[in-house]
XYZ file of C-alpha atoms in Angstrom:
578
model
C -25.157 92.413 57.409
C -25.239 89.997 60.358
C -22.336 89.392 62.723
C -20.522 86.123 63.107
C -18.915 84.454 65.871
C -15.602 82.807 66.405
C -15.825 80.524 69.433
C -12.856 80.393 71.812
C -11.535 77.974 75.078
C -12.821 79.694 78.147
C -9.781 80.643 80.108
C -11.487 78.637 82.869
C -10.121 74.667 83.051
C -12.628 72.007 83.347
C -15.587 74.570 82.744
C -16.342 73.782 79.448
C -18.256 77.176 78.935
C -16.850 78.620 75.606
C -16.496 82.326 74.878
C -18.545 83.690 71.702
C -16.605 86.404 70.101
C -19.178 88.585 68.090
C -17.186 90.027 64.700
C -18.830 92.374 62.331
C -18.388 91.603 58.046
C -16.797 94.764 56.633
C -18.335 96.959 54.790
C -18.549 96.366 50.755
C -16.551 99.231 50.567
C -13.824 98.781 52.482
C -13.423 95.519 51.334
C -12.734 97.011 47.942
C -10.883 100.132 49.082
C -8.408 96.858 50.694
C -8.503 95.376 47.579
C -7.197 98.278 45.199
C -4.760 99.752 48.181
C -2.662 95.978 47.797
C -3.071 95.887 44.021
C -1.257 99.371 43.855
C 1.580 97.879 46.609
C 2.274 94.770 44.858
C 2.376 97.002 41.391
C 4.440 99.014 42.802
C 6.911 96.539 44.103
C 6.569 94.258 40.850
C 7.609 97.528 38.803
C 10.599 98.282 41.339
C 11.947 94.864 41.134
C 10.745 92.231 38.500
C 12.869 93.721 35.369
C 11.337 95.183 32.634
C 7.900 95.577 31.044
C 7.586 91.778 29.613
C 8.149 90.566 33.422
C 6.125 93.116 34.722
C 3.586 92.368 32.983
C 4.172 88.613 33.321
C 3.959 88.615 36.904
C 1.323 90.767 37.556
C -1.288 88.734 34.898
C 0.104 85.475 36.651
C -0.350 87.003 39.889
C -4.336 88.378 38.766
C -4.947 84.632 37.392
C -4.413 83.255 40.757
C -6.293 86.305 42.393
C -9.415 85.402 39.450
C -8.867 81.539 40.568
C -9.325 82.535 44.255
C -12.101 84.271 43.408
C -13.817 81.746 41.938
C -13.615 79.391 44.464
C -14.468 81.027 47.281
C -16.576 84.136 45.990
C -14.737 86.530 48.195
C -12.867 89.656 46.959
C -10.869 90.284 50.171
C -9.766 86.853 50.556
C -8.577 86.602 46.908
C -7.130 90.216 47.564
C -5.071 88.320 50.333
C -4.037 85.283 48.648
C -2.275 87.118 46.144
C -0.881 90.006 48.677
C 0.406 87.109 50.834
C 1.900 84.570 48.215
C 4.070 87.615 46.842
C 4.923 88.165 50.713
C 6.110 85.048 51.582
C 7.753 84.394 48.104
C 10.018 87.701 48.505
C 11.008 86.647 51.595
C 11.971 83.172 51.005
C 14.020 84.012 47.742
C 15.373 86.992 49.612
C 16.599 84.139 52.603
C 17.327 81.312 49.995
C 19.722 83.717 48.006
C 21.111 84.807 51.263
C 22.070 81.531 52.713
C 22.270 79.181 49.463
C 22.949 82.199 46.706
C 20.015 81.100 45.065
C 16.410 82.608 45.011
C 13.567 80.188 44.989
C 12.093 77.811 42.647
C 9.157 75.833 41.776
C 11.090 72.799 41.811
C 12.101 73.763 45.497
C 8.591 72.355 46.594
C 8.642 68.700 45.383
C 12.508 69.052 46.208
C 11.956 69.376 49.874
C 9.100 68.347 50.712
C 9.349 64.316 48.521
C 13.300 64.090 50.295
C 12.928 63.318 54.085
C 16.958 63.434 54.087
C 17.162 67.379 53.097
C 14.267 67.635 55.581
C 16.189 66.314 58.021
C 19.067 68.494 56.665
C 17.274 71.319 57.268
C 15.874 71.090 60.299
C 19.531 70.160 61.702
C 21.038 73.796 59.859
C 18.472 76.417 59.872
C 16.134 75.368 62.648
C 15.460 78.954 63.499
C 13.956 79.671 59.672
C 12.147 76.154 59.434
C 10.108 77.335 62.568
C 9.500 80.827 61.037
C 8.264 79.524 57.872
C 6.473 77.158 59.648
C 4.878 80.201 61.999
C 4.278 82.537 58.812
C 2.208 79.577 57.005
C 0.012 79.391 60.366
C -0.367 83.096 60.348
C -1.163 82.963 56.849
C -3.732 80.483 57.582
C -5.224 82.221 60.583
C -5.507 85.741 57.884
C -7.030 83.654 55.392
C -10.036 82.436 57.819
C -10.649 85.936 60.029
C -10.779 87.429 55.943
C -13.709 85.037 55.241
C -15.632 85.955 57.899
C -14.969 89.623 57.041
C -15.627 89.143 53.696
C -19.845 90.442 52.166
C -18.856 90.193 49.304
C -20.027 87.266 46.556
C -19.080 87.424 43.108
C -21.120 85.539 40.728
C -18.924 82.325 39.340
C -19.635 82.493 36.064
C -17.915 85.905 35.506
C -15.926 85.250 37.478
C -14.702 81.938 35.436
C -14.424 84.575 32.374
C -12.378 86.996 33.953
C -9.696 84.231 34.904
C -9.734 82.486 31.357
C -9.528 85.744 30.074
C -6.311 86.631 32.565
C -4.908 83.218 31.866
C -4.795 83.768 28.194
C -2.921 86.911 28.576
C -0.776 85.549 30.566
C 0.099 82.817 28.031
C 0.681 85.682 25.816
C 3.200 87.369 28.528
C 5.020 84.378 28.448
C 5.836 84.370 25.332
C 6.603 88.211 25.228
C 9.357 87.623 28.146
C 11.664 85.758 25.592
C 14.490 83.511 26.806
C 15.406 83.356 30.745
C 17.847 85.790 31.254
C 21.058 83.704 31.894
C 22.234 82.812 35.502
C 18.985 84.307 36.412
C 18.673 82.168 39.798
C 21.772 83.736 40.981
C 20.884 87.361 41.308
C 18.863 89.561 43.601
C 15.477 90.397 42.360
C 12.308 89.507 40.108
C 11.459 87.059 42.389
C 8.142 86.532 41.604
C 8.459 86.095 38.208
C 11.769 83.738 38.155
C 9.203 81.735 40.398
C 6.347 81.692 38.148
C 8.245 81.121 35.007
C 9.665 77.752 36.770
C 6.726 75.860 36.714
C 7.295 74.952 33.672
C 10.109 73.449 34.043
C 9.324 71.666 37.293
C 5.623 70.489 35.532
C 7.903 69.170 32.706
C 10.579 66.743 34.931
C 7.995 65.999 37.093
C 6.153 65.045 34.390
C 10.211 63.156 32.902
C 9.807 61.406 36.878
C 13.731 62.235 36.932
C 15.653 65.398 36.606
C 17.968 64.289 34.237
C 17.552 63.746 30.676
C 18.192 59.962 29.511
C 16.217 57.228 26.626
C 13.038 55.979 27.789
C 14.746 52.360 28.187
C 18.078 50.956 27.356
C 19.116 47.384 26.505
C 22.697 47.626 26.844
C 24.731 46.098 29.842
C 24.646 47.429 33.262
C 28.048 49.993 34.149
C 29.805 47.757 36.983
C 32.259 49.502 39.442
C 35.029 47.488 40.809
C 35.591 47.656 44.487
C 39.615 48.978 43.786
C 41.595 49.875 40.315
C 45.141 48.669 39.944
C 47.108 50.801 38.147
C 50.177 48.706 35.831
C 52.850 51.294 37.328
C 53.199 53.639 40.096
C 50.353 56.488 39.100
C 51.512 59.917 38.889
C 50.227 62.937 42.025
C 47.213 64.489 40.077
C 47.008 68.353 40.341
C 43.596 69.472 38.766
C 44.034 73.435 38.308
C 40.284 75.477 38.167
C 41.526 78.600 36.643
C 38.707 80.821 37.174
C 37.643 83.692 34.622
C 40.704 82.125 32.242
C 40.600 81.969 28.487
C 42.928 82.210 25.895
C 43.395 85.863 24.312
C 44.572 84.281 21.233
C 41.034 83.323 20.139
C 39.670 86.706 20.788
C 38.972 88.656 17.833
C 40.989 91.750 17.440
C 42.697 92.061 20.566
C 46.339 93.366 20.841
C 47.936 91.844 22.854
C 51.868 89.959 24.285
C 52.031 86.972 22.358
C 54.486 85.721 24.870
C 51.034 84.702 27.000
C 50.195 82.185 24.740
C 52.737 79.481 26.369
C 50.617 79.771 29.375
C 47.794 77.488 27.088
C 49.985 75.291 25.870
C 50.145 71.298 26.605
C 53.210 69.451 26.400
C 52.783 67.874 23.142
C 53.057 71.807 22.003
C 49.530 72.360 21.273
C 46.551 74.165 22.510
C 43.251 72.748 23.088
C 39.750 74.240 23.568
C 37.674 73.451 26.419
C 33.491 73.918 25.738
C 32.113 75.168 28.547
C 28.356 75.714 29.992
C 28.684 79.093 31.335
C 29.499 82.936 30.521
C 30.901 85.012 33.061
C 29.974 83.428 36.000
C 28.446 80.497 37.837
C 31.644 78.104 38.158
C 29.704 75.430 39.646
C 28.278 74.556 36.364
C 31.750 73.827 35.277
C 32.607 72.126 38.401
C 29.704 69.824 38.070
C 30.517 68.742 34.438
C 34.178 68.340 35.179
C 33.977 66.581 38.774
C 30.637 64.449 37.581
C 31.375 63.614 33.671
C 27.878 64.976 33.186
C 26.487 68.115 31.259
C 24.747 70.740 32.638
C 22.526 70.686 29.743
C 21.067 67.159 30.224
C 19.369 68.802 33.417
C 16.974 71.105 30.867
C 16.192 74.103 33.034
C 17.012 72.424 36.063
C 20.578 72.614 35.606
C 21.119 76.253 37.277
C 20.800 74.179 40.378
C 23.021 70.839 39.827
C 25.386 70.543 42.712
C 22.609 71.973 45.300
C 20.040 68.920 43.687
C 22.126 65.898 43.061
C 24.737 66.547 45.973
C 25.413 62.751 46.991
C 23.545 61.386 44.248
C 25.840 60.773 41.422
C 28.517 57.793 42.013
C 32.068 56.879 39.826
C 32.850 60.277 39.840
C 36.396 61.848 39.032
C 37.115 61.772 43.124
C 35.864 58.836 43.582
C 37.130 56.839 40.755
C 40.895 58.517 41.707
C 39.972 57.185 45.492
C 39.229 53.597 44.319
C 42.531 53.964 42.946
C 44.469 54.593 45.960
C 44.625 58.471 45.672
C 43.824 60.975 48.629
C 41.347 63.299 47.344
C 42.046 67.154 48.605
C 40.585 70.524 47.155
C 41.825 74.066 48.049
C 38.658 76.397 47.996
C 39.440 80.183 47.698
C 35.447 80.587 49.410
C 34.047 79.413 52.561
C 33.017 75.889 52.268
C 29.435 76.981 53.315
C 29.191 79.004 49.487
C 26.012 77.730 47.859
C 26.462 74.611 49.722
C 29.769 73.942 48.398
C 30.747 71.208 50.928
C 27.339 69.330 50.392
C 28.442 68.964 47.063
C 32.357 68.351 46.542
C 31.484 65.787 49.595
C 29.275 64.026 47.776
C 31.794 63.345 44.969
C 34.265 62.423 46.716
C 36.564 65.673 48.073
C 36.274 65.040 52.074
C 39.104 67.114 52.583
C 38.197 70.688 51.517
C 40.765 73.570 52.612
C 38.810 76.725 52.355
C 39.414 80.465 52.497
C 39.293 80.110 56.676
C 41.540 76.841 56.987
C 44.105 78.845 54.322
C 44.230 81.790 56.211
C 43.229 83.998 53.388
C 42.447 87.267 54.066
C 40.594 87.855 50.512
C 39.059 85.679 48.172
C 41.045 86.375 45.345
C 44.513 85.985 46.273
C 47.560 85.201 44.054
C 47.874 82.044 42.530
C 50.310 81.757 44.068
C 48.485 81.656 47.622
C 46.977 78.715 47.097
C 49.689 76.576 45.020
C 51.655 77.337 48.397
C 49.349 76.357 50.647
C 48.682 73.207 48.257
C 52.999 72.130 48.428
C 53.117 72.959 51.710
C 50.255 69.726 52.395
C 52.079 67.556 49.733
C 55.201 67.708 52.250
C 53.810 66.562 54.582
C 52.037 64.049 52.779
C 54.789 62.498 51.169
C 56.793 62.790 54.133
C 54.057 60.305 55.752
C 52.410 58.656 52.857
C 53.155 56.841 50.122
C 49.541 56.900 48.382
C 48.903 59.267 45.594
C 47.621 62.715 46.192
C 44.854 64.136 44.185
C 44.845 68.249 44.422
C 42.267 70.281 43.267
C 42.902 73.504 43.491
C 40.645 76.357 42.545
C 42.173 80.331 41.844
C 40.586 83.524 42.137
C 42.809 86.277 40.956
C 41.598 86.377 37.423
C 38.054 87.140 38.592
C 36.367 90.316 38.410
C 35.809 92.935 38.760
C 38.284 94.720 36.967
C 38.069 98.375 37.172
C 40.118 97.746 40.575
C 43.758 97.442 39.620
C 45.230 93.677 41.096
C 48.777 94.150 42.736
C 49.270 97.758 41.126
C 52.358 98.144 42.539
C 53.522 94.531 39.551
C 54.627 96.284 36.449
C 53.437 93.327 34.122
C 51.918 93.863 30.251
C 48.388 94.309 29.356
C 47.321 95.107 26.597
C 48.620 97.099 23.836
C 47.335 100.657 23.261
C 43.541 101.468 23.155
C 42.974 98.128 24.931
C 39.695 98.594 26.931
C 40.010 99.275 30.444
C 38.474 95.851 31.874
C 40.716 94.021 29.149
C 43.780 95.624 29.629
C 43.675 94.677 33.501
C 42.144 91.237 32.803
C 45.526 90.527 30.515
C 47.508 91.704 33.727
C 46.242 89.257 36.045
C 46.345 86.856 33.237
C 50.456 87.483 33.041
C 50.189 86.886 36.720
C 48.612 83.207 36.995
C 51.365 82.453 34.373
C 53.932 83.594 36.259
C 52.695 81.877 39.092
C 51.941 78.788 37.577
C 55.735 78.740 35.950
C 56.598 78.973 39.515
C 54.694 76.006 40.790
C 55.973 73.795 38.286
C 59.395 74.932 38.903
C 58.850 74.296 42.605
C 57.238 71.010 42.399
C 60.221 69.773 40.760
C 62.917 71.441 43.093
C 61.391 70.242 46.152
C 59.931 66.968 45.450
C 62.286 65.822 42.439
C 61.284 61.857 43.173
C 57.792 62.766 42.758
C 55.911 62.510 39.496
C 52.996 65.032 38.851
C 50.284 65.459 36.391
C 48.907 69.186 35.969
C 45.345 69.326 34.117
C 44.398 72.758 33.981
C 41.348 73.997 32.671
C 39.235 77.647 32.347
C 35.949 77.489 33.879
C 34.190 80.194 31.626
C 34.875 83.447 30.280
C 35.356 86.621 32.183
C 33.288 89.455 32.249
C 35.492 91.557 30.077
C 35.354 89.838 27.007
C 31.403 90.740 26.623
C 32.285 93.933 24.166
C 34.555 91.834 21.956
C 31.131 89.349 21.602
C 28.850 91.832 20.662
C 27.204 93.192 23.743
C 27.615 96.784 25.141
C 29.621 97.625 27.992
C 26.912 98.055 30.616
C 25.291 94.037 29.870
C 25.719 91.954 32.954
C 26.806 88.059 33.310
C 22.879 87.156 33.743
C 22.132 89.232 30.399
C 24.480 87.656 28.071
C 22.810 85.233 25.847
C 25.051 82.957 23.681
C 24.111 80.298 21.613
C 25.917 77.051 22.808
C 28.430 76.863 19.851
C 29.367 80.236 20.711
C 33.040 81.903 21.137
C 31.394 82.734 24.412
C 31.762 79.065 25.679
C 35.033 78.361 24.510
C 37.734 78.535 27.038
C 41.176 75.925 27.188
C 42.574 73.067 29.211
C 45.906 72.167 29.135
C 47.544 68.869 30.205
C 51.768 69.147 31.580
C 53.888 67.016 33.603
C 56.060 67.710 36.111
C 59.020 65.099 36.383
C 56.895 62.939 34.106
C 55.601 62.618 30.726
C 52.004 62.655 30.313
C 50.148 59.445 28.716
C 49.637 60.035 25.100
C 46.306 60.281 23.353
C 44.407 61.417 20.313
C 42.507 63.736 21.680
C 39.935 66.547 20.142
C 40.944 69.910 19.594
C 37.721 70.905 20.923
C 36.520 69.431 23.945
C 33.081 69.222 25.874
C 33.698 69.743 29.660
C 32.056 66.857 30.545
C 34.600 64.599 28.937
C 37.624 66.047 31.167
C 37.889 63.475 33.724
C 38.133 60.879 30.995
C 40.989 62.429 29.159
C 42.641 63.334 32.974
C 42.489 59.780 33.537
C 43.690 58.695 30.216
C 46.703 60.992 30.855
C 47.585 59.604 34.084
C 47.720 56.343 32.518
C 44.658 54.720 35.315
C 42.681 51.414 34.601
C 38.850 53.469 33.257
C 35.628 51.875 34.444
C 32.926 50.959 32.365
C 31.289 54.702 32.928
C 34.692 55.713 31.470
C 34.957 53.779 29.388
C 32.084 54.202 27.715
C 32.703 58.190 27.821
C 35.883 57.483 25.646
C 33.639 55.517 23.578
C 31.534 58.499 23.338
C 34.341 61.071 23.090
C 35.253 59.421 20.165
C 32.146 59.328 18.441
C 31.085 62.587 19.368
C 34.155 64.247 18.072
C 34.722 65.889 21.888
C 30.955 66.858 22.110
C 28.621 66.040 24.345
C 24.937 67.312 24.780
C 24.664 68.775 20.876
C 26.214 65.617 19.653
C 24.782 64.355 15.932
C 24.815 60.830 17.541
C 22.440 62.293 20.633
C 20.851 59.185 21.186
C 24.013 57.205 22.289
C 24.550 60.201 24.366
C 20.472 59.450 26.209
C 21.467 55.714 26.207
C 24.707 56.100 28.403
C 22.733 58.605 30.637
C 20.196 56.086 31.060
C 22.938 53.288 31.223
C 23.747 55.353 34.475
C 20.285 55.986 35.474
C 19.758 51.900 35.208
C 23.193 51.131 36.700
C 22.284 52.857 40.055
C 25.144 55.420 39.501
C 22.686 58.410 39.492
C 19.393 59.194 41.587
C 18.080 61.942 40.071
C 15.028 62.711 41.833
């Protein structure tokens, strides 16, 4: 073995001597004592942390293909040893940051995200500064490794075995694939198997990079472009607009089996008497799918696997929105956030369709995320004084509760003797139907209070449940222990169904014929129906499609008039979505 030489700037200005810096290879040995020592480290942390055997197994033949590939290009055992070593490095730790700051780990997509979008560049080099320039110092480290390694490095494999071993590891790995089964649900969300959420996105990404757009839509339309009119002119004086996000909330009517105070079931009920089913996107979590779909008029779905990160990727790129429509008609658009603002970019998002004025947990003085009801419909009357007392524009409220979430093996205002549910009720349900007789009281009280202190005032309340809550999983089939990300419904499932309700408040709603089952995405058109507001051509058209569809939306039978309106909007300019 010969030694090599790195040579270095003599500390000596204007000399232009260089120092040589003499560095002996490694022996064969050690090399391969390196080797095995991080192979046993990174299958140790892939079986602490990457689920169960399929995604074990998964990640560690992805993460040996990539070692094989790195072997055959450059020959060198360390420096493939390294590769690998260092990629699941710097891959735990940026899922580990992302989740901490954006409560979402990392994704393939992430790359041509960031790095094609100058603006989020810009974005984040204005918020997180300090971790740009770390990343940006851990990829020069990494480089700096990667180059002392290959001077280390004796050893040369031979190519052409080399080339075996990795189509060999790749096939496996094809197999593994298959063996993991269907992503577990949520599975962004969560703290660990970061390594093999990443992997298994490149599928994904490959396939709407592949699309050239994230969302779904024809491959060319003929009909019209959608036009938006500068302003709307409602016939009459529009009604305030109170949109209610009633989080965790479904009806325990359509529950199998339960026992349970019938009186509850007024607290579903629109004023025409009946009760109407809302199809959501979601079990047990992740409201911002449900957001999206209701703020946007788009489904989730359309986004393939993308759509676990919707709001974070089309934040300002989706126009004639709910907000935005209401502001075109006259309306002041405010939202009542029981998180901080900062939540998985939450202001990014609601900003971008049209909520500038957010009043989160800080600017409510909340000292808990879930308070009351209550807490927030107060906080909301107390700003519709003072707008009315200075405005005579039309308010739009959103307002999102909390109360009803879990967990729910803590007992929520113990002290409240109010019914559960009836005798051998399980635990979580019997405190779930608690808090549930809670928002109604509450919300009995609002409505009372809206019309006792603002009786020249007319209001429209849309209320809606954003998905199911944890406690219903036993009553769906799944044992007691299953979390949110490990319940796996099929899209027509009880699971998804939840309710939305339309009341007025000094005011009679706008009548309609509308579905007893209805698709989330389809909730701003009936809102706006039931205010009584001029609808734009995108709203139009999503009547049109309401209609058709029967109330659905991405399983439609007529799914090809649901591709041409998406790329009606795609060819309108009313979505970017790369």
């Amino acid at each position: 073995m010969t030694e090599q030489a790195f040579n270095l700037p003599s500390a000596g200005p204007g000399t232009g001597k260089v120092w040589r810096v003499a560095v002996r290879p490694l022996s064969p040995l050690v090399v391969y004592a390196v080797a095995v020592a991080l192979a046993l480290v990174i299958a140790v942390r892939f079986f602490m942390s990457e689920g169960g055997p399929a995604t074990i197994l998964y990640a560690a033949l992805v993460s040996l293909s990539i070692g094989a590939l790195a072997l055959l290009i450059t020959r060198r055992l360390l420096v493939a040893a390294l590769v690998v070593a260092l990629q699941v490095l710097i891959l735990s730790i940026a899922s580990a940051l992302k989740l901490k700051y954006v409560n979402m780990v990392l994704h393939a997509y992430d790359i041509a995200f960031y790095l094609t979008s100058p603006a989020t560049l810009s974005f984040l080099w204005d918020s997180y500064r300090g971790l740009v320039l770390l990343a940006s110092g851990a990829l020069l480290l990494t480089g700096l490794v990667l180059a002392l390694a290959w001077r280390l490095d004796p050893t040369r494999f031979v190519r052409r075995r080399t080339a075996l071993a990795a189509f060999t590891l790749m096939m496996g790995t094809w197999g593994a694939a298959v063996l993991t089964g269907e992503r577990r649900h949520s599975q962004f969300e969560y703290e660990g198997q970061y390594i093999s959420s990443f992997y298994l996105s490149w599928s994904e990404t490959i396939e709407t990079l592949w699309r050239g757009q994230l969302i779904e839509a024809a491959p060319k339309g003929s009909a019209p472009l959608l036009r938006v009119d500068a302003q709307c002119e409602p016939q009459t004086k529009p009604p305030h607009i109170i949109l209610i996000h009633q989080e965790s909330v479904v009806p325990p009517g359509i529950l199998p089996k339960l026992d349970y105070n019938r009186a509850l079931d007024s607290f579903f009920r629109s004023d025409d008497g009946r009760s109407y089913t809302l199809r959501v996107e979601t079990y047990g979590g992740n409201s911002t799918l449900t957001e999206f779909s209701v703020l946007t008029g788009l489904s989730t779905y359309a986004f393939g696997g993308m759509r676990q990160f919707v709001q974070h990727m089309m934040a300002g790129k989706i126009k004639d929105t709910l907000p935005q429509t209401l502001a075109r008609c006259g309306y002041r658009n405010v939202l009542f956030y029981p998180m901080l603002k900062s939540f998985v970019y939450a202001d990014k998002f609601f900003k971008g369709v049209g909520l500038d004025e957010i009043f989160d947990l800080k600017a409510q003085k909340a000292t808990r995320v879930d308070e009351r009801d209550g807490f927030y419909y107060a906080n909301a009357m107390a700003e519709m004084a003072q707008h009315f007392a200075t405005s005579k524009a039309p308010l739009f409220t959103f307002i999102e509760t909390m109360a009803t979430h879990w967990p729910y093996d803590i007992p929520f205002e113990p002290k409240l003797d109010v019914p559960g549910g009836a005798p051998g009720t399980h635990p979580e349900m019997h405190e779930y139907l608690r808090r549930l007789w809670l928002a109604h009281g509450d919300y009995e009280e609002l409505r009372r209070e809206l019309a006792r202190r603002f009786p020249d005032e007319k209001f429209l309340i849309v209320r809606y449940g954003d998905h199911h809550p944890m406690a219903t999983r036993m009553l769906l089939g799944f044992k007691e222990g299953t979390e949110a990300e490990d319940v796996l419904l099929d899209r027509d499932s009880l699971g998804f169904k939840t309710f939305y309700a339309i009341n007025g408040v000094n005011t009679t709603p706008q009548s309609a014929t509308l579905p007893q089952t209805l698709d989330a995405p389809y909730l701003g058109t009936v809102l706006l129906q039931a205010a009584g507001l001029p609808l734009s051509d995108a709203y139009k058209a999503r009547a049109e499609l309401m209609s058709a569809c029967d109330g659905r939306w991405f399983d439609c039978q007529r799914k090809g008039a649901v591709l041409a309106f998406q790329r009606q909007l795609l060819d309108s300019g009313l979505i970017t979505a790369r």
